mmCIF file of C-alpha atoms in Angstrom:
data_model
loop_
_atom_site.group_PDB
_atom_site.id
_atom_site.type_symbol
_atom_site.label_atom_id
_atom_site.label_comp_id
_atom_site.label_asym_id
_atom_site.label_seq_id
_atom_site.Cartn_x
_atom_site.Cartn_y
_atom_site.Cartn_z
ATOM 1 C CA ASN B 1 -35.173 28.580 -67.293
ATOM 2 C CA GLY B 2 -31.569 27.349 -67.287
ATOM 3 C CA HIS B 3 -30.354 24.512 -69.523
ATOM 4 C CA ALA B 4 -26.940 22.842 -69.295
ATOM 5 C CA SER B 5 -25.956 22.584 -72.956
ATOM 6 C CA LEU B 6 -25.353 24.682 -76.044
ATOM 7 C CA LEU B 7 -28.805 24.362 -77.563
ATOM 8 C CA PRO B 8 -30.001 23.001 -79.910
ATOM 9 C CA ARG B 9 -27.388 20.339 -79.097
ATOM 10 C CA TRP B 10 -28.469 18.027 -76.279
ATOM 11 C CA ARG B 11 -32.075 18.925 -75.696
ATOM 12 C CA GLY B 12 -33.573 16.713 -73.018
ATOM 13 C CA ALA B 13 -32.998 15.120 -69.635
ATOM 14 C CA ALA B 14 -29.273 14.269 -69.527
ATOM 15 C CA PRO B 15 -27.289 16.928 -71.416
ATOM 16 C CA ILE B 16 -24.229 16.840 -69.147
ATOM 17 C CA GLN B 17 -23.755 13.065 -69.286
ATOM 18 C CA ARG B 18 -24.475 12.858 -73.012
ATOM 19 C CA ALA B 19 -22.019 15.622 -73.883
ATOM 20 C CA ILE B 20 -19.165 13.816 -72.133
ATOM 21 C CA MET B 21 -20.181 10.370 -73.393
ATOM 22 C CA ALA B 22 -20.126 11.754 -76.947
ATOM 23 C CA GLY B 23 -16.619 13.144 -76.466
ATOM 24 C CA ASP B 24 -17.658 16.812 -76.716
ATOM 25 C CA THR B 25 -14.907 19.254 -75.740
ATOM 26 C CA GLU B 26 -17.233 22.189 -75.079
ATOM 27 C CA THR B 27 -20.651 22.776 -73.578
ATOM 28 C CA GLY B 28 -22.282 25.639 -71.732
ATOM 29 C CA MET B 29 -25.166 27.068 -69.785
ATOM 30 C CA MET B 30 -28.100 28.852 -71.383
ATOM 31 C CA VAL B 31 -30.962 30.967 -70.105
ATOM 32 C CA MET B 32 -33.999 30.206 -72.245
ATOM 33 C CA ARG B 33 -37.751 30.698 -72.339
ATOM 34 C CA MET B 34 -39.866 27.591 -71.909
ATOM 35 C CA GLU B 35 -42.168 26.478 -74.726
ATOM 36 C CA GLU B 36 -44.348 23.424 -75.281
ATOM 37 C CA GLY B 37 -41.575 21.643 -77.195
ATOM 38 C CA LEU B 38 -38.669 19.889 -75.457
ATOM 39 C CA ASP B 39 -36.100 22.645 -74.772
ATOM 40 C CA THR B 40 -37.039 24.410 -78.012
ATOM 41 C CA GLY B 41 -37.574 27.914 -76.617
ATOM 42 C CA PRO B 42 -35.600 31.024 -77.581
ATOM 43 C CA VAL B 43 -32.343 31.780 -75.785
ATOM 44 C CA ALA B 44 -31.499 34.984 -73.917
ATOM 45 C CA MET B 45 -28.013 34.335 -72.516
ATOM 46 C CA VAL B 46 -25.221 31.797 -72.928
ATOM 47 C CA GLU B 47 -21.842 31.092 -71.369
ATOM 48 C CA LYS B 48 -19.590 28.405 -72.802
ATOM 49 C CA CYS B 49 -17.499 25.979 -70.759
ATOM 50 C CA ALA B 50 -14.628 23.717 -71.846
ATOM 51 C CA ILE B 51 -14.867 20.011 -71.025
ATOM 52 C CA GLY B 52 -11.454 18.770 -69.893
ATOM 53 C CA PRO B 53 -10.199 15.414 -71.230
ATOM 54 C CA ASP B 54 -10.606 13.670 -67.852
ATOM 55 C CA MET B 55 -13.505 15.748 -66.467
ATOM 56 C CA THR B 56 -16.371 13.725 -64.997
ATOM 57 C CA ALA B 57 -20.077 14.472 -65.258
ATOM 58 C CA GLY B 58 -20.118 15.360 -61.566
ATOM 59 C CA GLU B 59 -17.330 17.908 -61.972
ATOM 60 C CA LEU B 60 -18.947 19.424 -65.056
ATOM 61 C CA HIS B 61 -22.315 19.588 -63.294
ATOM 62 C CA ASP B 62 -20.843 21.566 -60.404
ATOM 63 C CA ARG B 63 -19.084 23.989 -62.745
ATOM 64 C CA LEU B 64 -22.201 24.555 -64.856
ATOM 65 C CA MET B 65 -24.363 25.117 -61.778
ATOM 66 C CA ARG B 66 -22.026 27.926 -60.668
ATOM 67 C CA ILE B 67 -22.146 29.433 -64.156
ATOM 68 C CA GLY B 68 -25.923 29.026 -64.244
ATOM 69 C CA ALA B 69 -26.454 30.792 -60.924
ATOM 70 C CA ALA B 70 -24.510 33.827 -62.146
ATOM 71 C CA LEU B 71 -26.321 33.815 -65.501
ATOM 72 C CA MET B 72 -29.759 33.649 -63.892
ATOM 73 C CA ALA B 73 -28.914 36.530 -61.560
ATOM 74 C CA GLU B 74 -27.836 38.627 -64.538
ATOM 75 C CA ALA B 75 -30.936 37.591 -66.511
ATOM 76 C CA LEU B 76 -33.218 38.700 -63.673
ATOM 77 C CA ALA B 77 -31.392 42.025 -63.447
ATOM 78 C CA ARG B 78 -31.822 42.575 -67.189
ATOM 79 C CA MET B 79 -35.480 41.584 -66.978
ATOM 80 C CA GLU B 80 -36.069 44.241 -64.324
ATOM 81 C CA ARG B 81 -34.572 46.805 -66.717
ATOM 82 C CA ASP B 82 -36.667 45.389 -69.576
ATOM 83 C CA ALA B 83 -33.385 44.625 -71.339
ATOM 84 C CA LEU B 84 -33.574 40.836 -71.685
ATOM 85 C CA THR B 85 -33.828 39.847 -75.349
ATOM 86 C CA PHE B 86 -34.392 36.368 -76.792
ATOM 87 C CA THR B 87 -33.086 34.764 -79.986
ATOM 88 C CA ALA B 88 -34.580 31.705 -81.667
ATOM 89 C CA GLN B 89 -32.498 28.528 -81.601
ATOM 90 C CA ALA B 90 -30.793 27.300 -84.755
ATOM 91 C CA THR B 91 -32.725 24.713 -86.723
ATOM 92 C CA GLU B 92 -29.600 22.680 -87.547
ATOM 93 C CA GLY B 93 -27.469 20.617 -85.181
ATOM 94 C CA VAL B 94 -30.345 19.363 -83.039
ATOM 95 C CA THR B 95 -29.500 16.365 -80.822
ATOM 96 C CA TYR B 96 -31.385 14.798 -77.925
ATOM 97 C CA ALA B 97 -29.999 13.848 -74.524
ATOM 98 C CA LYS B 98 -32.250 10.972 -73.550
ATOM 99 C CA LYS B 99 -32.367 9.853 -69.939
ATOM 100 C CA ILE B 100 -29.603 7.406 -68.994
ATOM 101 C CA ASP B 101 -30.886 3.834 -69.043
ATOM 102 C CA LYS B 102 -29.354 1.341 -66.609
ATOM 103 C CA ALA B 103 -28.959 -1.084 -69.500
ATOM 104 C CA GLU B 104 -26.338 1.163 -71.118
ATOM 105 C CA THR B 105 -24.131 1.676 -68.053
ATOM 106 C CA ARG B 106 -22.078 -1.526 -68.336
ATOM 107 C CA VAL B 107 -18.668 -0.976 -69.932
ATOM 108 C CA ASP B 108 -18.113 -2.568 -73.334
ATOM 109 C CA TRP B 109 -14.372 -3.221 -73.448
ATOM 110 C CA THR B 110 -14.500 -4.001 -77.187
ATOM 111 C CA ARG B 111 -15.040 -0.300 -77.932
ATOM 112 C CA PRO B 112 -12.057 2.009 -78.607
ATOM 113 C CA ALA B 113 -10.290 3.348 -75.518
ATOM 114 C CA GLY B 114 -11.493 6.915 -76.104
ATOM 115 C CA GLU B 115 -15.120 5.803 -76.099
ATOM 116 C CA VAL B 116 -14.648 3.655 -72.986
ATOM 117 C CA HIS B 117 -12.992 6.568 -71.175
ATOM 118 C CA ASP B 118 -15.804 8.956 -72.161
ATOM 119 C CA HIS B 119 -18.376 6.374 -71.061
ATOM 120 C CA ILE B 120 -16.782 6.033 -67.618
ATOM 121 C CA ARG B 121 -16.406 9.749 -66.918
ATOM 122 C CA GLY B 122 -19.774 10.613 -68.461
ATOM 123 C CA LEU B 123 -21.546 8.336 -65.975
ATOM 124 C CA SER B 124 -19.499 9.358 -62.931
ATOM 125 C CA PRO B 125 -20.527 9.568 -60.168
ATOM 126 C CA PHE B 126 -24.120 8.647 -61.031
ATOM 127 C CA PRO B 127 -25.403 6.218 -62.101
ATOM 128 C CA GLY B 128 -21.857 4.917 -62.604
ATOM 129 C CA ALA B 129 -20.297 2.792 -65.328
ATOM 130 C CA TRP B 130 -19.516 -0.734 -64.167
ATOM 131 C CA CYS B 131 -18.019 -4.080 -65.039
ATOM 132 C CA GLU B 132 -17.593 -7.451 -63.374
ATOM 133 C CA THR B 133 -14.468 -9.276 -62.276
ATOM 134 C CA GLU B 134 -13.536 -12.198 -60.064
ATOM 135 C CA ILE B 135 -12.278 -11.185 -56.619
ATOM 136 C CA GLY B 136 -11.422 -13.871 -54.074
ATOM 137 C CA GLY B 137 -13.135 -16.537 -56.145
ATOM 138 C CA ARG B 138 -16.395 -14.584 -56.436
ATOM 139 C CA LEU B 139 -17.749 -12.604 -59.371
ATOM 140 C CA GLU B 140 -18.167 -9.024 -58.179
ATOM 141 C CA ARG B 141 -19.550 -5.846 -59.719
ATOM 142 C CA LEU B 142 -17.103 -2.956 -59.792
ATOM 143 C CA LYS B 143 -18.183 0.641 -60.368
ATOM 144 C CA LEU B 144 -15.665 2.666 -62.390
ATOM 145 C CA LEU B 145 -15.582 6.330 -61.381
ATOM 146 C CA ARG B 146 -12.451 7.779 -62.941
ATOM 147 C CA SER B 147 -10.074 6.762 -65.720
ATOM 148 C CA THR B 148 -7.472 8.140 -68.082
ATOM 149 C CA LEU B 149 -6.257 7.116 -71.519
ATOM 150 C CA SER B 150 -3.155 4.942 -71.531
ATOM 151 C CA ASP B 151 -0.824 3.048 -73.832
ATOM 152 C CA GLY B 152 -1.210 -0.670 -74.297
ATOM 153 C CA ALA B 153 -2.956 -3.355 -76.290
ATOM 154 C CA GLY B 154 -4.389 -6.769 -75.625
ATOM 155 C CA GLU B 155 -7.585 -8.766 -75.392
ATOM 156 C CA PRO B 156 -10.445 -6.368 -74.550
ATOM 157 C CA GLY B 157 -11.017 -6.297 -70.797
ATOM 158 C CA GLY B 158 -7.622 -7.794 -70.032
ATOM 159 C CA ILE B 159 -5.525 -6.238 -67.257
ATOM 160 C CA LEU B 160 -2.175 -5.205 -68.741
ATOM 161 C CA ASP B 161 -0.101 -4.224 -65.691
ATOM 162 C CA ASP B 162 -0.050 -3.614 -61.936
ATOM 163 C CA ARG B 163 -1.599 -0.127 -62.326
ATOM 164 C CA LEU B 164 -5.005 -1.417 -63.488
ATOM 165 C CA THR B 165 -4.494 -0.533 -67.135
ATOM 166 C CA VAL B 166 -7.177 -2.345 -69.130
ATOM 167 C CA ALA B 167 -7.101 -3.200 -72.831
ATOM 168 C CA CYS B 168 -9.948 -1.985 -75.031
ATOM 169 C CA GLY B 169 -10.951 -2.759 -78.610
ATOM 170 C CA SER B 170 -8.132 -0.404 -79.576
ATOM 171 C CA GLY B 171 -5.817 1.247 -77.064
ATOM 172 C CA ALA B 172 -6.246 1.072 -73.304
ATOM 173 C CA VAL B 173 -7.506 2.982 -70.280
ATOM 174 C CA ARG B 174 -6.033 3.117 -66.805
ATOM 175 C CA LEU B 175 -8.610 3.000 -64.028
ATOM 176 C CA VAL B 176 -7.958 5.723 -61.449
ATOM 177 C CA GLU B 177 -10.884 5.453 -59.015
ATOM 178 C CA VAL B 178 -13.276 2.555 -58.429
ATOM 179 C CA GLN B 179 -15.948 1.429 -55.977
ATOM 180 C CA ARG B 180 -16.777 -2.090 -54.856
ATOM 181 C CA ALA B 181 -20.373 -3.037 -54.075
ATOM 182 C CA GLY B 182 -21.264 -1.623 -50.657
ATOM 183 C CA GLY B 183 -17.935 0.182 -50.390
ATOM 184 C CA ARG B 184 -16.681 3.720 -50.760
ATOM 185 C CA PRO B 185 -14.924 5.236 -53.772
ATOM 186 C CA ILE B 186 -11.193 4.490 -53.535
ATOM 187 C CA ALA B 187 -8.082 5.025 -55.619
ATOM 188 C CA ALA B 188 -7.280 2.130 -57.926
ATOM 189 C CA GLN B 189 -3.960 1.457 -56.193
ATOM 190 C CA GLU B 190 -5.698 1.123 -52.817
ATOM 191 C CA PHE B 191 -8.263 -1.186 -54.401
ATOM 192 C CA LEU B 192 -5.519 -3.392 -55.865
ATOM 193 C CA ARG B 193 -3.906 -3.893 -52.461
ATOM 194 C CA GLY B 194 -7.074 -5.606 -51.263
ATOM 195 C CA ALA B 195 -8.429 -7.167 -54.442
ATOM 196 C CA LYS B 196 -5.199 -8.720 -55.754
ATOM 197 C CA LEU B 197 -6.087 -8.300 -59.412
ATOM 198 C CA GLU B 198 -3.058 -9.114 -61.529
ATOM 199 C CA LYS B 199 -1.813 -8.790 -65.080
ATOM 200 C CA GLY B 200 -3.604 -11.254 -67.332
ATOM 201 C CA MET B 201 -6.844 -11.279 -65.336
ATOM 202 C CA LYS B 202 -9.966 -9.955 -67.023
ATOM 203 C CA LEU B 203 -12.773 -7.465 -66.483
ATOM 204 C CA SER B 204 -16.065 -8.225 -68.219
#
């Protein structure tokens, strides 16, 4: 069986999202043997993968699936030669990647910018981090798909400039790609041309 983390870190249902949301800079793909416990089986093969500072969960998923396909092919070839050996997982460093709950997807702008950025990219494209803001006199939900760390300070959730830089509890993030309800993912600058969000307005 293939598992998308460096076990025993991130056993469970959402290892890719949890790794990014935790700010991990490295993960990997493992070939392991299934046991009764949750992802506790011995490991036969591993390939590590760097997590870029702006990489989304979707991008990491695609990269790990390519790595996993190659690993599984090699594992099957070794198995045919009776050359596939397994090693027990370490007993230290165990963490669990629980399934993403919808209740945790809303952005908390009072958190530090690094955590907000990791939250956004860790939930992109699915299920998607989100916030609310007033557009055309109506409160609207906005899905946040891509961001980057930026300079700036202000009241958490406050828009700091005309590039959709948003203040956090400390520091700021600049939103790069967003999606309105019922719409398609678009670049933040394209979104701003239609939404008319300005400096001093607030995301909540």
